mmCIF file of C-alpha atoms in Angstrom:
data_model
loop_
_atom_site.group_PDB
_atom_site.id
_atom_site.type_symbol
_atom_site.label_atom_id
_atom_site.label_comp_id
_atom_site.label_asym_id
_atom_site.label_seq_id
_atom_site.Cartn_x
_atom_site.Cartn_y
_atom_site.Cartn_z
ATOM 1 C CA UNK A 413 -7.663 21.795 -15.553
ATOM 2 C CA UNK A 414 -7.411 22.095 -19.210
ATOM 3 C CA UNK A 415 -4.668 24.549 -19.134
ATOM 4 C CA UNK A 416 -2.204 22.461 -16.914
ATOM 5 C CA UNK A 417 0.821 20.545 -18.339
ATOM 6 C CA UNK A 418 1.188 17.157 -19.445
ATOM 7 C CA UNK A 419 3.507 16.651 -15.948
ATOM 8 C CA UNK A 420 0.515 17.937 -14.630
ATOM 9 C CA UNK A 421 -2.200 15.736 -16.429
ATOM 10 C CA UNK A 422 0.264 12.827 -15.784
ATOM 11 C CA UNK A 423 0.275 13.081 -11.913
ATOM 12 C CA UNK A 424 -3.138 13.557 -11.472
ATOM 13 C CA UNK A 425 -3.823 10.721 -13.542
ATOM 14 C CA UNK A 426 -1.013 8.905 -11.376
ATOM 15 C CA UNK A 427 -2.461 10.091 -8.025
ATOM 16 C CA UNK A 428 -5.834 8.820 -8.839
ATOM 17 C CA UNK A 429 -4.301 5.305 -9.753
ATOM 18 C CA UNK A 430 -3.113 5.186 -6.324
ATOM 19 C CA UNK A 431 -4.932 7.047 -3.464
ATOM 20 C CA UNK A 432 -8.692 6.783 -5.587
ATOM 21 C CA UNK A 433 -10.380 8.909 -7.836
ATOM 22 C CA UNK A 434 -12.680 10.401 -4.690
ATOM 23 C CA UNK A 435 -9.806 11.153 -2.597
ATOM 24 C CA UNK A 436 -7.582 12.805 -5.425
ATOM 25 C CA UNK A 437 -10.775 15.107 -6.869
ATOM 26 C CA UNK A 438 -11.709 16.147 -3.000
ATOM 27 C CA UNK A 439 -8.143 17.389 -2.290
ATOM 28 C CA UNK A 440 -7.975 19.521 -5.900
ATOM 29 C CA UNK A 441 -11.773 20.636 -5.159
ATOM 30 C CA UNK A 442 -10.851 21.924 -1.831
ATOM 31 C CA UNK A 443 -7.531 23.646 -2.660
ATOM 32 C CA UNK A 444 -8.230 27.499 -2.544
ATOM 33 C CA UNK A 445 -6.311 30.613 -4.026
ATOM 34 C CA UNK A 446 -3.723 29.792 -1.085
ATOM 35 C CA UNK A 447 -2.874 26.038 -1.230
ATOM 36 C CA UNK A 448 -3.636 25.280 -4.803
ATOM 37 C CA UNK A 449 -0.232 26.598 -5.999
ATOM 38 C CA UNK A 450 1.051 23.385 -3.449
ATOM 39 C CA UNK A 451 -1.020 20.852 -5.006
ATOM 40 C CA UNK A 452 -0.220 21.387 -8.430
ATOM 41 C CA UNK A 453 3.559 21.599 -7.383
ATOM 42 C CA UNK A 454 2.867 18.009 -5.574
ATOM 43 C CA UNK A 455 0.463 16.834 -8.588
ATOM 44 C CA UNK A 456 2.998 17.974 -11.504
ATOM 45 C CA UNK A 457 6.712 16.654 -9.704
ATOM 46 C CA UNK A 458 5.719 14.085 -6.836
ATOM 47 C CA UNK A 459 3.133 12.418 -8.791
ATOM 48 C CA UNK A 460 3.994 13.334 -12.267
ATOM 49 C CA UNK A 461 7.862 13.137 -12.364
ATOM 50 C CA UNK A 462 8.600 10.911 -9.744
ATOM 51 C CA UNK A 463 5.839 8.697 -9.403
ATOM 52 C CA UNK A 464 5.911 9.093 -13.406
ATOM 53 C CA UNK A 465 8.832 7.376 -13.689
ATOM 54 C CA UNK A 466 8.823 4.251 -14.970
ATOM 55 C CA UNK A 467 12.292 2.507 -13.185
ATOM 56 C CA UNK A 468 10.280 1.334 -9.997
ATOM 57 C CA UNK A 469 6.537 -0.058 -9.857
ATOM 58 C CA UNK A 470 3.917 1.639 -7.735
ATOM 59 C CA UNK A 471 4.258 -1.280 -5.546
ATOM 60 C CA UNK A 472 7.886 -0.474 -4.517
ATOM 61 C CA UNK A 473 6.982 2.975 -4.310
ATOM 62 C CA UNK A 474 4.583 2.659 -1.640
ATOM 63 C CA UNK A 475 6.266 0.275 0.136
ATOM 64 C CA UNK A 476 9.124 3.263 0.383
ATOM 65 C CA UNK A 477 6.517 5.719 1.132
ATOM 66 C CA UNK A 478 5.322 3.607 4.350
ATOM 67 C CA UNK A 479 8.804 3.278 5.743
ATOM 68 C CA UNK A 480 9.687 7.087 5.088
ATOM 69 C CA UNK A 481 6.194 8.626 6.576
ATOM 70 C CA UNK A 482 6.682 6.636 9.656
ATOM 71 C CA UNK A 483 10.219 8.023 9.656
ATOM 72 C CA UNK A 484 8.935 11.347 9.718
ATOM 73 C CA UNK A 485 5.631 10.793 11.947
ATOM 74 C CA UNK A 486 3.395 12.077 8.918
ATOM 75 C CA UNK A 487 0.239 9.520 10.157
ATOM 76 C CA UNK A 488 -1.988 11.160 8.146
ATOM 77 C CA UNK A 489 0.090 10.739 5.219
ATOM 78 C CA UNK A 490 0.764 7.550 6.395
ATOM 79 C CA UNK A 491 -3.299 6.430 6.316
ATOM 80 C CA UNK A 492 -3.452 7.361 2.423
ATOM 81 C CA UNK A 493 -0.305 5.706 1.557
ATOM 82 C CA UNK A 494 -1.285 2.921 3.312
ATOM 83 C CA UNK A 495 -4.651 2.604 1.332
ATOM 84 C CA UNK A 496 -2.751 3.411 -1.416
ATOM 85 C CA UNK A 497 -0.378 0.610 -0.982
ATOM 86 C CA UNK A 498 -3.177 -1.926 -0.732
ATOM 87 C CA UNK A 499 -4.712 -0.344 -4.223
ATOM 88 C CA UNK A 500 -0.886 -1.172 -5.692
ATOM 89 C CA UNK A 501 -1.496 -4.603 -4.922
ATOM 90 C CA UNK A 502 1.292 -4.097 -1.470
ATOM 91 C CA UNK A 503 -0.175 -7.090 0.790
ATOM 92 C CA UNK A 504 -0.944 -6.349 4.337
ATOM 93 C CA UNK A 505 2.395 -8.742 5.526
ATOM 94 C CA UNK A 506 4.570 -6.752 3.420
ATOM 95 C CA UNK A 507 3.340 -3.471 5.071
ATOM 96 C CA UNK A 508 3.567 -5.310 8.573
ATOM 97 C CA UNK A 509 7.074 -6.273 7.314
ATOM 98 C CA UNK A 510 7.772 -2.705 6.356
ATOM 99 C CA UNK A 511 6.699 -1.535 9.717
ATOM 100 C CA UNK A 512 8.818 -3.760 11.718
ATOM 101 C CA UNK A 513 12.055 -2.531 9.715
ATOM 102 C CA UNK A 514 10.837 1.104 10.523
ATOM 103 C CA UNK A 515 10.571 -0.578 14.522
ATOM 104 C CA UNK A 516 14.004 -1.341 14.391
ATOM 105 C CA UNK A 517 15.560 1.609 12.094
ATOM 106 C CA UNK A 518 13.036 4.472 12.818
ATOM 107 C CA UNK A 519 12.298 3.858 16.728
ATOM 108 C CA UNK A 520 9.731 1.901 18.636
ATOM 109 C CA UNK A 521 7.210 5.271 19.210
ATOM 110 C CA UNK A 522 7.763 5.810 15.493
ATOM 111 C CA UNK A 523 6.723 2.574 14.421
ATOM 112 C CA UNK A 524 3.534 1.893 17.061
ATOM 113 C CA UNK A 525 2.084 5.273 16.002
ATOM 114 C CA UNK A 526 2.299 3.740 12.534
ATOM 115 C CA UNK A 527 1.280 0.155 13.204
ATOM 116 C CA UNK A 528 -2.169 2.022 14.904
ATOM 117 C CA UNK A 529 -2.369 4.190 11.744
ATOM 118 C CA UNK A 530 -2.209 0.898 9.516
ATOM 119 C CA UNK A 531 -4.170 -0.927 11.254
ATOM 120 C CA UNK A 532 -7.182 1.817 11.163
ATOM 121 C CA UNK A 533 -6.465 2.654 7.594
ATOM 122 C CA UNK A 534 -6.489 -0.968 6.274
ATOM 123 C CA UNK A 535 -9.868 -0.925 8.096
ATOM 124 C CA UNK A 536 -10.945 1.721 6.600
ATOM 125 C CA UNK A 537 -9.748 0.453 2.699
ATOM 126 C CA UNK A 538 -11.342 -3.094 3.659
ATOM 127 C CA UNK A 539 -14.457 -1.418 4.495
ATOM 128 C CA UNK A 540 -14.388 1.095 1.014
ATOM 129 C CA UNK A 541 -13.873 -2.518 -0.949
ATOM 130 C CA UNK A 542 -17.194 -4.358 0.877
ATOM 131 C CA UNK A 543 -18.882 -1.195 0.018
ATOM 132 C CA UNK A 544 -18.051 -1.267 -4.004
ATOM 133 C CA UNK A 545 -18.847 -4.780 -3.678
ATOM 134 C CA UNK A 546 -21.995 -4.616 -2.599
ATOM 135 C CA UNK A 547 -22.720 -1.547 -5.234
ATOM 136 C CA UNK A 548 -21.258 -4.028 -7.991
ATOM 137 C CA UNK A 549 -23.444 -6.452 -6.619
ATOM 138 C CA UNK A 550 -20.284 -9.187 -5.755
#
């Protein structure tokens, strides 16, 4: 990863801020001859330029990211941006709040597919934060 650009270095550093170290290595790891090409595109301008860009907090970002993955039905998306969310300090009312706009602007199925999809992921982060807890010995 030496070789890659400073966009480049900048995303991934970005990426790992929000969705977790673990979760950002895995997805690089696993990227073969085929996909890899995709990640670095989404590493270098999703994460690096946009996400890179200072005019709106991480908080506000993921709070967008919520409402436009449930537009699109992208749950699995939806689960790490959701995690992600709570890492950028997004509280779990403001995500319920962001899901009940998508309710009323996105469609009811839309929006119940992504409430379940919340509701598992925040599980899932609570669970991750117990777990470094106990490791840190809080």
């Amino acid at each position: 990863m030496n070789d890659e650009s400073e966009m480049f270095k900048k995303g991934f550093a970005n990426r790992k801020a929000v969705l977790g170290e673990g979760h950002v290595e895995n997805s690089w790891n696993a990227a073969d001859d085929f996909n890899r090409p995709a990640q670095r595109l989404v590493t270098e301008y999703c994460w690096g330029e946009v996400w890179g860009d200072d005019c709106l907090p991480f908080k506000t970002r993921s709070m967008i990211n919520i409402a436009m993955l449930t537009a699109m039905n992208q749950h699995h998306e939806l689960a790490v941006h959701v995690k992600g969310a709570l890492t950028n300090g997004v509280s779990r009312q403001e995500i319920q709040s962001v899901l009940k706009q998508t309710l009323v602007y996105c469609g009811a199925p839309a929006a119940l597919a992504a409430f379940r999809t919340a509701s598992k992921a925040i599980e899932e982060w609570d669970a991750a934060q117990d777990k470094n807890d106990a490791r840190a010995g809080v």
